[in-house]
């Protein structure tokens, strides 16, 4: 009888394993535009995100790419993006440094259509950016690249004339912000979403902080799903603050809260199945 119970438990374990989504995550923590976020802050935020309760349970593997890993589409970061595009699972990349390396989008606007980051998102994956204007330029090798300028974001989003330029930007948390990112406080955003520019686009916006038509943090969600899931681009706390004035740095803990509280709920992350598999395995060991 004991052997039968063990067999049935193992069968259940294998069945649950088939449900587990093997999502992966990557950080890009390479050189920063130092006026926007300091290198030390980036390293601390990567550690804070990975250590935030519930983040590791969302992913099969978490990798961190730094300086030297990001130069061109054949770089280690470029290879990661290609391997995680169209693989049938929703993966996540975070540009903790706020810069956009050439592995993601060749500067200056050398690939306005079909860059690796655009293909990654269109396939149904997630890009999260903090600090500087998303897709604006790279600092790989410690040297500022020629600017993509506003065209970088406009090309990736496929919204002509899209801008994240400074406006009033006196951001207060929305109801969603208070619910999903409880550590969020009022702040000044230098590079907010201009929400009016997304009307009639291929994107819906979910807004966690706003000031009129300025939004930050917010996530743009593609209206059409891809092979890997529903593509998303989150721009969060895009502000010129080398060291965040409040502790802990919201660009770390806030991203962690967003991922565990909102993204896990609205993306494709079968964490419940992973929990069930762990519980079943524990019961098998107890029975023997």
PDB file of C-alpha atoms in Angstrom:
ATOM      1  CA  UNK A   1       0.000   0.000   0.000  1.00  0.00           C
ATOM      2  CA  UNK A   2       2.863   2.330   0.871  1.00  0.00           C
ATOM      3  CA  UNK A   3       4.437   1.733  -2.541  1.00  0.00           C
ATOM      4  CA  UNK A   4       1.119   2.522  -4.234  1.00  0.00           C
ATOM      5  CA  UNK A   5       0.834   5.808  -2.337  1.00  0.00           C
ATOM      6  CA  UNK A   6       4.384   6.703  -3.302  1.00  0.00           C
ATOM      7  CA  UNK A   7       3.712   5.846  -6.950  1.00  0.00           C
ATOM      8  CA  UNK A   8       0.557   7.967  -7.047  1.00  0.00           C
ATOM      9  CA  UNK A   9       2.353  10.861  -5.362  1.00  0.00           C
ATOM     10  CA  UNK A  10       5.198  10.687  -7.871  1.00  0.00           C
ATOM     11  CA  UNK A  11       2.684  10.575 -10.710  1.00  0.00           C
ATOM     12  CA  UNK A  12       1.036  13.711  -9.312  1.00  0.00           C
ATOM     13  CA  UNK A  13       4.433  15.375  -8.992  1.00  0.00           C
ATOM     14  CA  UNK A  14       5.228  14.719 -12.642  1.00  0.00           C
ATOM     15  CA  UNK A  15       1.826  16.016 -13.693  1.00  0.00           C
ATOM     16  CA  UNK A  16       2.323  19.218 -11.713  1.00  0.00           C
ATOM     17  CA  UNK A  17       5.828  19.613 -13.146  1.00  0.00           C
ATOM     18  CA  UNK A  18       4.316  19.826 -16.614  1.00  0.00           C
ATOM     19  CA  UNK A  19       2.376  22.905 -15.459  1.00  0.00           C
ATOM     20  CA  UNK A  20       5.376  24.775 -14.110  1.00  0.00           C
ATOM     21  CA  UNK A  21       6.321  27.770 -16.204  1.00  0.00           C
ATOM     22  CA  UNK A  22      10.101  27.914 -16.545  1.00  0.00           C
ATOM     23  CA  UNK A  23      10.243  31.710 -16.741  1.00  0.00           C
ATOM     24  CA  UNK A  24      13.670  33.353 -16.685  1.00  0.00           C
ATOM     25  CA  UNK A  25      14.784  36.851 -15.752  1.00  0.00           C
ATOM     26  CA  UNK A  26      17.829  38.921 -16.660  1.00  0.00           C
ATOM     27  CA  UNK A  27      19.234  42.137 -15.244  1.00  0.00           C
ATOM     28  CA  UNK A  28      21.294  44.589 -17.229  1.00  0.00           C
ATOM     29  CA  UNK A  29      23.402  46.340 -14.599  1.00  0.00           C
ATOM     30  CA  UNK A  30      26.070  47.850 -16.841  1.00  0.00           C
ATOM     31  CA  UNK A  31      27.424  51.415 -16.832  1.00  0.00           C
ATOM     32  CA  UNK A  32      24.961  54.171 -16.012  1.00  0.00           C
ATOM     33  CA  UNK A  33      24.388  57.734 -17.022  1.00  0.00           C
ATOM     34  CA  UNK A  34      25.811  58.917 -13.680  1.00  0.00           C
ATOM     35  CA  UNK A  35      23.531  61.931 -13.364  1.00  0.00           C
ATOM     36  CA  UNK A  36      20.518  59.620 -13.228  1.00  0.00           C
ATOM     37  CA  UNK A  37      21.545  56.637 -11.126  1.00  0.00           C
ATOM     38  CA  UNK A  38      24.871  55.774  -9.499  1.00  0.00           C
ATOM     39  CA  UNK A  39      26.608  52.475 -10.162  1.00  0.00           C
ATOM     40  CA  UNK A  40      26.487  51.586  -6.482  1.00  0.00           C
ATOM     41  CA  UNK A  41      22.744  52.161  -6.427  1.00  0.00           C
ATOM     42  CA  UNK A  42      22.315  49.807  -9.384  1.00  0.00           C
ATOM     43  CA  UNK A  43      24.209  47.001  -7.647  1.00  0.00           C
ATOM     44  CA  UNK A  44      22.194  47.496  -4.462  1.00  0.00           C
ATOM     45  CA  UNK A  45      18.908  47.514  -6.370  1.00  0.00           C
ATOM     46  CA  UNK A  46      19.715  44.281  -8.217  1.00  0.00           C
ATOM     47  CA  UNK A  47      20.363  42.667  -4.853  1.00  0.00           C
ATOM     48  CA  UNK A  48      17.162  44.139  -3.405  1.00  0.00           C
ATOM     49  CA  UNK A  49      15.021  42.914  -6.303  1.00  0.00           C
ATOM     50  CA  UNK A  50      16.440  39.397  -6.288  1.00  0.00           C
ATOM     51  CA  UNK A  51      16.130  39.238  -2.516  1.00  0.00           C
ATOM     52  CA  UNK A  52      12.569  40.540  -2.382  1.00  0.00           C
ATOM     53  CA  UNK A  53      10.272  37.848  -1.026  1.00  0.00           C
ATOM     54  CA  UNK A  54       8.544  36.006  -3.855  1.00  0.00           C
ATOM     55  CA  UNK A  55      10.739  37.155  -6.753  1.00  0.00           C
ATOM     56  CA  UNK A  56      12.935  34.056  -6.961  1.00  0.00           C
ATOM     57  CA  UNK A  57       9.851  31.820  -6.879  1.00  0.00           C
ATOM     58  CA  UNK A  58       8.673  33.437 -10.128  1.00  0.00           C
ATOM     59  CA  UNK A  59      11.702  32.306 -12.110  1.00  0.00           C
ATOM     60  CA  UNK A  60      13.637  29.217 -13.022  1.00  0.00           C
ATOM     61  CA  UNK A  61      16.850  31.199 -13.514  1.00  0.00           C
ATOM     62  CA  UNK A  62      18.002  34.772 -12.863  1.00  0.00           C
ATOM     63  CA  UNK A  63      21.074  36.168 -14.634  1.00  0.00           C
ATOM     64  CA  UNK A  64      22.917  39.483 -14.406  1.00  0.00           C
ATOM     65  CA  UNK A  65      24.678  41.007 -17.423  1.00  0.00           C
ATOM     66  CA  UNK A  66      27.169  43.810 -16.915  1.00  0.00           C
ATOM     67  CA  UNK A  67      29.803  45.793 -18.779  1.00  0.00           C
ATOM     68  CA  UNK A  68      31.299  43.770 -21.629  1.00  0.00           C
ATOM     69  CA  UNK A  69      28.235  41.534 -21.922  1.00  0.00           C
ATOM     70  CA  UNK A  70      26.124  43.967 -23.911  1.00  0.00           C
ATOM     71  CA  UNK A  71      27.944  45.060 -27.061  1.00  0.00           C
ATOM     72  CA  UNK A  72      25.945  44.090 -30.136  1.00  0.00           C
ATOM     73  CA  UNK A  73      23.416  41.397 -30.942  1.00  0.00           C
ATOM     74  CA  UNK A  74      26.039  38.606 -30.755  1.00  0.00           C
ATOM     75  CA  UNK A  75      26.992  39.501 -27.180  1.00  0.00           C
ATOM     76  CA  UNK A  76      25.976  37.373 -24.168  1.00  0.00           C
ATOM     77  CA  UNK A  77      23.041  39.701 -23.517  1.00  0.00           C
ATOM     78  CA  UNK A  78      22.049  39.578 -27.173  1.00  0.00           C
ATOM     79  CA  UNK A  79      22.187  35.788 -27.112  1.00  0.00           C
ATOM     80  CA  UNK A  80      19.979  35.754 -23.997  1.00  0.00           C
ATOM     81  CA  UNK A  81      17.382  37.946 -25.698  1.00  0.00           C
ATOM     82  CA  UNK A  82      17.344  35.758 -28.805  1.00  0.00           C
ATOM     83  CA  UNK A  83      17.053  32.552 -26.769  1.00  0.00           C
ATOM     84  CA  UNK A  84      14.138  34.009 -24.793  1.00  0.00           C
ATOM     85  CA  UNK A  85      12.155  35.320 -27.746  1.00  0.00           C
ATOM     86  CA  UNK A  86       9.466  32.996 -29.071  1.00  0.00           C
ATOM     87  CA  UNK A  87      10.314  30.202 -26.627  1.00  0.00           C
ATOM     88  CA  UNK A  88       6.746  29.860 -25.368  1.00  0.00           C
ATOM     89  CA  UNK A  89       7.352  31.345 -21.911  1.00  0.00           C
ATOM     90  CA  UNK A  90       7.089  34.886 -20.599  1.00  0.00           C
ATOM     91  CA  UNK A  91      10.516  36.143 -19.560  1.00  0.00           C
ATOM     92  CA  UNK A  92      11.620  39.419 -17.996  1.00  0.00           C
ATOM     93  CA  UNK A  93      14.554  41.768 -18.496  1.00  0.00           C
ATOM     94  CA  UNK A  94      15.258  44.686 -16.169  1.00  0.00           C
ATOM     95  CA  UNK A  95      17.530  47.544 -17.223  1.00  0.00           C
ATOM     96  CA  UNK A  96      18.537  48.524 -13.690  1.00  0.00           C
ATOM     97  CA  UNK A  97      21.071  51.034 -15.017  1.00  0.00           C
ATOM     98  CA  UNK A  98      18.486  52.965 -17.033  1.00  0.00           C
ATOM     99  CA  UNK A  99      20.572  52.692 -20.194  1.00  0.00           C
ATOM    100  CA  UNK A 100      19.871  50.771 -23.395  1.00  0.00           C
ATOM    101  CA  UNK A 101      22.852  48.736 -24.646  1.00  0.00           C
ATOM    102  CA  UNK A 102      23.409  47.943 -28.309  1.00  0.00           C
ATOM    103  CA  UNK A 103      22.539  44.290 -27.693  1.00  0.00           C
ATOM    104  CA  UNK A 104      18.986  45.477 -27.155  1.00  0.00           C
ATOM    105  CA  UNK A 105      18.788  48.355 -29.635  1.00  0.00           C
ATOM    106  CA  UNK A 106      21.752  49.350 -31.850  1.00  0.00           C
ATOM    107  CA  UNK A 107      22.611  53.035 -31.504  1.00  0.00           C
ATOM    108  CA  UNK A 108      22.021  55.528 -32.930  1.00  0.00           C
ATOM    109  CA  UNK A 109      18.708  54.106 -34.206  1.00  0.00           C
ATOM    110  CA  UNK A 110      20.484  51.696 -36.564  1.00  0.00           C
ATOM    111  CA  UNK A 111      17.623  49.213 -36.330  1.00  0.00           C
ATOM    112  CA  UNK A 112      14.428  51.238 -35.935  1.00  0.00           C
ATOM    113  CA  UNK A 113      12.368  48.142 -36.627  1.00  0.00           C
ATOM    114  CA  UNK A 114      13.220  44.609 -35.540  1.00  0.00           C
ATOM    115  CA  UNK A 115      15.685  45.303 -32.717  1.00  0.00           C
ATOM    116  CA  UNK A 116      16.136  42.444 -30.264  1.00  0.00           C
ATOM    117  CA  UNK A 117      14.244  44.268 -27.516  1.00  0.00           C
ATOM    118  CA  UNK A 118      11.341  45.045 -29.837  1.00  0.00           C
ATOM    119  CA  UNK A 119      11.115  41.420 -30.980  1.00  0.00           C
ATOM    120  CA  UNK A 120      11.394  40.253 -27.350  1.00  0.00           C
ATOM    121  CA  UNK A 121       8.464  42.397 -26.231  1.00  0.00           C
ATOM    122  CA  UNK A 122       6.339  41.720 -29.310  1.00  0.00           C
ATOM    123  CA  UNK A 123       6.735  37.983 -28.696  1.00  0.00           C
ATOM    124  CA  UNK A 124       5.040  38.527 -25.335  1.00  0.00           C
ATOM    125  CA  UNK A 125       7.829  39.228 -22.858  1.00  0.00           C
ATOM    126  CA  UNK A 126       8.427  41.971 -20.294  1.00  0.00           C
ATOM    127  CA  UNK A 127      10.928  44.847 -20.133  1.00  0.00           C
ATOM    128  CA  UNK A 128      11.252  46.931 -16.959  1.00  0.00           C
ATOM    129  CA  UNK A 129      13.336  50.130 -17.003  1.00  0.00           C
ATOM    130  CA  UNK A 130      14.234  52.514 -14.187  1.00  0.00           C
ATOM    131  CA  UNK A 131      16.061  55.845 -13.870  1.00  0.00           C
ATOM    132  CA  UNK A 132      16.770  57.329 -17.316  1.00  0.00           C
ATOM    133  CA  UNK A 133      14.634  57.859 -20.448  1.00  0.00           C
ATOM    134  CA  UNK A 134      13.906  54.388 -21.775  1.00  0.00           C
ATOM    135  CA  UNK A 135      15.827  53.417 -24.959  1.00  0.00           C
ATOM    136  CA  UNK A 136      17.538  56.844 -25.100  1.00  0.00           C
ATOM    137  CA  UNK A 137      21.223  55.862 -25.206  1.00  0.00           C
ATOM    138  CA  UNK A 138      23.881  53.447 -23.952  1.00  0.00           C
ATOM    139  CA  UNK A 139      26.890  53.890 -21.682  1.00  0.00           C
ATOM    140  CA  UNK A 140      28.521  50.555 -22.523  1.00  0.00           C
ATOM    141  CA  UNK A 141      32.262  50.585 -22.003  1.00  0.00           C
ATOM    142  CA  UNK A 142      31.797  53.541 -19.662  1.00  0.00           C
ATOM    143  CA  UNK A 143      31.433  55.965 -22.573  1.00  0.00           C
ATOM    144  CA  UNK A 144      28.206  57.655 -23.590  1.00  0.00           C
ATOM    145  CA  UNK A 145      26.996  56.393 -26.953  1.00  0.00           C
ATOM    146  CA  UNK A 146      25.511  58.512 -29.733  1.00  0.00           C
ATOM    147  CA  UNK A 147      21.945  59.188 -28.668  1.00  0.00           C
ATOM    148  CA  UNK A 148      18.932  57.342 -29.977  1.00  0.00           C
ATOM    149  CA  UNK A 149      17.065  60.266 -28.492  1.00  0.00           C
ATOM    150  CA  UNK A 150      13.267  60.170 -28.344  1.00  0.00           C
ATOM    151  CA  UNK A 151      13.254  58.023 -31.498  1.00  0.00           C
ATOM    152  CA  UNK A 152      14.472  54.990 -29.553  1.00  0.00           C
ATOM    153  CA  UNK A 153      11.265  54.686 -27.541  1.00  0.00           C
ATOM    154  CA  UNK A 154       9.129  55.853 -30.467  1.00  0.00           C
ATOM    155  CA  UNK A 155      10.519  53.039 -32.618  1.00  0.00           C
ATOM    156  CA  UNK A 156      10.187  50.280 -30.018  1.00  0.00           C
ATOM    157  CA  UNK A 157       6.637  51.312 -29.108  1.00  0.00           C
ATOM    158  CA  UNK A 158       5.804  52.088 -32.762  1.00  0.00           C
ATOM    159  CA  UNK A 159       4.288  55.427 -31.730  1.00  0.00           C
ATOM    160  CA  UNK A 160       5.414  58.303 -33.937  1.00  0.00           C
ATOM    161  CA  UNK A 161       6.697  61.283 -31.961  1.00  0.00           C
ATOM    162  CA  UNK A 162       6.542  59.494 -28.602  1.00  0.00           C
ATOM    163  CA  UNK A 163       8.245  61.445 -25.841  1.00  0.00           C
ATOM    164  CA  UNK A 164       9.204  60.940 -22.218  1.00  0.00           C
ATOM    165  CA  UNK A 165      10.292  64.562 -21.912  1.00  0.00           C
ATOM    166  CA  UNK A 166      10.019  66.531 -18.677  1.00  0.00           C
ATOM    167  CA  UNK A 167       6.700  68.160 -17.835  1.00  0.00           C
ATOM    168  CA  UNK A 168       5.223  68.914 -14.408  1.00  0.00           C
ATOM    169  CA  UNK A 169       5.851  65.378 -13.125  1.00  0.00           C
ATOM    170  CA  UNK A 170       4.756  65.877  -9.509  1.00  0.00           C
ATOM    171  CA  UNK A 171       3.746  62.263  -9.111  1.00  0.00           C
ATOM    172  CA  UNK A 172       1.352  60.875  -6.523  1.00  0.00           C
ATOM    173  CA  UNK A 173       0.484  57.186  -6.149  1.00  0.00           C
ATOM    174  CA  UNK A 174      -2.801  56.099  -7.718  1.00  0.00           C
ATOM    175  CA  UNK A 175      -5.142  53.597  -6.055  1.00  0.00           C
ATOM    176  CA  UNK A 176      -3.356  50.882  -8.013  1.00  0.00           C
ATOM    177  CA  UNK A 177      -0.011  52.258  -6.892  1.00  0.00           C
ATOM    178  CA  UNK A 178      -1.028  52.136  -3.242  1.00  0.00           C
ATOM    179  CA  UNK A 179      -2.343  48.597  -3.659  1.00  0.00           C
ATOM    180  CA  UNK A 180       0.461  46.998  -5.644  1.00  0.00           C
ATOM    181  CA  UNK A 181       3.498  49.143  -4.725  1.00  0.00           C
ATOM    182  CA  UNK A 182       2.857  50.016  -1.068  1.00  0.00           C
ATOM    183  CA  UNK A 183       6.352  51.456  -0.532  1.00  0.00           C
ATOM    184  CA  UNK A 184       5.757  54.118  -3.199  1.00  0.00           C
ATOM    185  CA  UNK A 185       5.732  57.771  -2.105  1.00  0.00           C
ATOM    186  CA  UNK A 186       5.213  61.051  -3.923  1.00  0.00           C
ATOM    187  CA  UNK A 187       8.190  62.043  -6.085  1.00  0.00           C
ATOM    188  CA  UNK A 188       9.173  64.173  -9.059  1.00  0.00           C
ATOM    189  CA  UNK A 189       9.484  62.324 -12.380  1.00  0.00           C
ATOM    190  CA  UNK A 190      11.751  63.843 -15.015  1.00  0.00           C
ATOM    191  CA  UNK A 191      10.805  61.300 -17.681  1.00  0.00           C
ATOM    192  CA  UNK A 192       7.116  60.356 -17.324  1.00  0.00           C
ATOM    193  CA  UNK A 193       4.841  58.609 -19.773  1.00  0.00           C
ATOM    194  CA  UNK A 194       2.803  61.172 -21.736  1.00  0.00           C
ATOM    195  CA  UNK A 195      -0.455  59.292 -21.483  1.00  0.00           C
ATOM    196  CA  UNK A 196      -2.266  61.175 -24.246  1.00  0.00           C
ATOM    197  CA  UNK A 197       0.233  59.793 -26.777  1.00  0.00           C
ATOM    198  CA  UNK A 198      -0.986  56.246 -26.147  1.00  0.00           C
ATOM    199  CA  UNK A 199      -4.572  56.930 -27.194  1.00  0.00           C
ATOM    200  CA  UNK A 200      -5.390  54.965 -30.334  1.00  0.00           C
ATOM    201  CA  UNK A 201      -2.123  53.015 -30.070  1.00  0.00           C
ATOM    202  CA  UNK A 202      -1.457  49.286 -29.813  1.00  0.00           C
ATOM    203  CA  UNK A 203      -0.957  49.653 -26.057  1.00  0.00           C
ATOM    204  CA  UNK A 204      -3.009  49.964 -22.896  1.00  0.00           C
ATOM    205  CA  UNK A 205      -1.532  51.748 -19.888  1.00  0.00           C
ATOM    206  CA  UNK A 206      -1.743  50.646 -16.261  1.00  0.00           C
ATOM    207  CA  UNK A 207      -0.760  53.608 -14.104  1.00  0.00           C
ATOM    208  CA  UNK A 208       0.656  53.430 -10.583  1.00  0.00           C
ATOM    209  CA  UNK A 209       1.637  57.092 -10.210  1.00  0.00           C
ATOM    210  CA  UNK A 210       0.335  60.177 -11.988  1.00  0.00           C
ATOM    211  CA  UNK A 211       0.146  63.921 -12.270  1.00  0.00           C
ATOM    212  CA  UNK A 212      -2.518  64.798 -14.819  1.00  0.00           C
ATOM    213  CA  UNK A 213      -1.360  63.280 -18.110  1.00  0.00           C
ATOM    214  CA  UNK A 214       2.069  62.403 -16.675  1.00  0.00           C
ATOM    215  CA  UNK A 215       2.455  58.819 -15.448  1.00  0.00           C
ATOM    216  CA  UNK A 216       5.351  57.137 -13.635  1.00  0.00           C
ATOM    217  CA  UNK A 217       5.608  54.318 -12.770  1.00  0.00           C
ATOM    218  CA  UNK A 218       3.363  52.770 -15.382  1.00  0.00           C
ATOM    219  CA  UNK A 219       3.313  49.694 -17.578  1.00  0.00           C
ATOM    220  CA  UNK A 220       2.300  49.633 -21.237  1.00  0.00           C
ATOM    221  CA  UNK A 221       0.591  46.389 -22.232  1.00  0.00           C
ATOM    222  CA  UNK A 222       0.293  45.218 -25.827  1.00  0.00           C
ATOM    223  CA  UNK A 223      -3.291  44.710 -26.983  1.00  0.00           C
ATOM    224  CA  UNK A 224      -2.309  41.647 -29.022  1.00  0.00           C
ATOM    225  CA  UNK A 225      -0.594  38.698 -27.343  1.00  0.00           C
ATOM    226  CA  UNK A 226       2.471  36.959 -28.755  1.00  0.00           C
ATOM    227  CA  UNK A 227       3.763  33.403 -28.593  1.00  0.00           C
ATOM    228  CA  UNK A 228       5.311  33.934 -25.144  1.00  0.00           C
ATOM    229  CA  UNK A 229       2.455  35.889 -23.549  1.00  0.00           C
ATOM    230  CA  UNK A 230       1.339  39.510 -23.548  1.00  0.00           C
ATOM    231  CA  UNK A 231       4.185  41.952 -24.142  1.00  0.00           C
ATOM    232  CA  UNK A 232       4.750  44.667 -21.552  1.00  0.00           C
ATOM    233  CA  UNK A 233       7.083  47.631 -21.092  1.00  0.00           C
ATOM    234  CA  UNK A 234       7.293  49.243 -17.653  1.00  0.00           C
ATOM    235  CA  UNK A 235       9.045  52.585 -17.155  1.00  0.00           C
ATOM    236  CA  UNK A 236       9.475  53.241 -13.453  1.00  0.00           C
ATOM    237  CA  UNK A 237      10.910  56.078 -11.359  1.00  0.00           C
ATOM    238  CA  UNK A 238      12.564  57.732 -14.359  1.00  0.00           C
ATOM    239  CA  UNK A 239      14.132  60.571 -12.414  1.00  0.00           C
ATOM    240  CA  UNK A 240      17.571  62.179 -12.184  1.00  0.00           C
ATOM    241  CA  UNK A 241      18.536  60.891  -8.754  1.00  0.00           C
ATOM    242  CA  UNK A 242      21.986  59.255  -8.601  1.00  0.00           C
ATOM    243  CA  UNK A 243      21.152  58.271  -5.020  1.00  0.00           C
ATOM    244  CA  UNK A 244      17.467  58.045  -4.151  1.00  0.00           C
ATOM    245  CA  UNK A 245      16.758  60.447  -1.248  1.00  0.00           C
ATOM    246  CA  UNK A 246      14.541  57.997   0.669  1.00  0.00           C
ATOM    247  CA  UNK A 247      15.543  54.641   2.092  1.00  0.00           C
ATOM    248  CA  UNK A 248      15.143  51.976   0.910  1.00  0.00           C
ATOM    249  CA  UNK A 249      15.697  52.921  -2.731  1.00  0.00           C
ATOM    250  CA  UNK A 250      12.282  52.586  -4.388  1.00  0.00           C
ATOM    251  CA  UNK A 251      13.985  51.561  -7.649  1.00  0.00           C
ATOM    252  CA  UNK A 252      14.821  48.286  -5.923  1.00  0.00           C
ATOM    253  CA  UNK A 253      12.064  47.471  -3.475  1.00  0.00           C
ATOM    254  CA  UNK A 254       9.403  49.100  -5.676  1.00  0.00           C
ATOM    255  CA  UNK A 255      10.317  46.938  -8.659  1.00  0.00           C
ATOM    256  CA  UNK A 256      10.187  43.891  -6.397  1.00  0.00           C
ATOM    257  CA  UNK A 257       6.720  44.861  -5.163  1.00  0.00           C
ATOM    258  CA  UNK A 258       5.515  45.487  -8.709  1.00  0.00           C
ATOM    259  CA  UNK A 259       6.737  42.088  -9.849  1.00  0.00           C
ATOM    260  CA  UNK A 260       5.371  40.018  -6.974  1.00  0.00           C
ATOM    261  CA  UNK A 261       2.127  41.921  -6.404  1.00  0.00           C
ATOM    262  CA  UNK A 262       1.114  42.966  -9.928  1.00  0.00           C
ATOM    263  CA  UNK A 263       3.171  41.212 -12.618  1.00  0.00           C
ATOM    264  CA  UNK A 264       2.796  37.786 -11.063  1.00  0.00           C
ATOM    265  CA  UNK A 265      -0.974  38.308 -11.046  1.00  0.00           C
ATOM    266  CA  UNK A 266      -1.247  39.717 -14.567  1.00  0.00           C
ATOM    267  CA  UNK A 267       1.579  37.947 -16.391  1.00  0.00           C
ATOM    268  CA  UNK A 268       2.127  34.247 -17.077  1.00  0.00           C
ATOM    269  CA  UNK A 269       3.856  32.930 -13.965  1.00  0.00           C
ATOM    270  CA  UNK A 270       2.620  29.595 -12.609  1.00  0.00           C
ATOM    271  CA  UNK A 271       4.061  30.047  -9.126  1.00  0.00           C
ATOM    272  CA  UNK A 272       1.124  28.188  -7.561  1.00  0.00           C
ATOM    273  CA  UNK A 273       2.087  25.072  -9.502  1.00  0.00           C
ATOM    274  CA  UNK A 274       5.663  25.401  -8.249  1.00  0.00           C
ATOM    275  CA  UNK A 275       4.388  25.628  -4.672  1.00  0.00           C
ATOM    276  CA  UNK A 276       2.199  22.552  -5.159  1.00  0.00           C
ATOM    277  CA  UNK A 277       5.163  20.613  -6.568  1.00  0.00           C
ATOM    278  CA  UNK A 278       7.303  21.489  -3.529  1.00  0.00           C
ATOM    279  CA  UNK A 279       4.505  20.454  -1.163  1.00  0.00           C
ATOM    280  CA  UNK A 280       3.920  17.157  -2.984  1.00  0.00           C
ATOM    281  CA  UNK A 281       7.635  16.308  -2.899  1.00  0.00           C
ATOM    282  CA  UNK A 282       7.715  16.997   0.848  1.00  0.00           C
ATOM    283  CA  UNK A 283       4.807  14.616   1.366  1.00  0.00           C
ATOM    284  CA  UNK A 284       6.557  11.900  -0.653  1.00  0.00           C
ATOM    285  CA  UNK A 285       9.648  12.185   1.550  1.00  0.00           C
ATOM    286  CA  UNK A 286       7.524  12.100   4.712  1.00  0.00           C
ATOM    287  CA  UNK A 287       5.805   8.928   3.515  1.00  0.00           C
ATOM    288  CA  UNK A 288       9.074   7.068   3.123  1.00  0.00           C
TER     289      UNK A 288
END
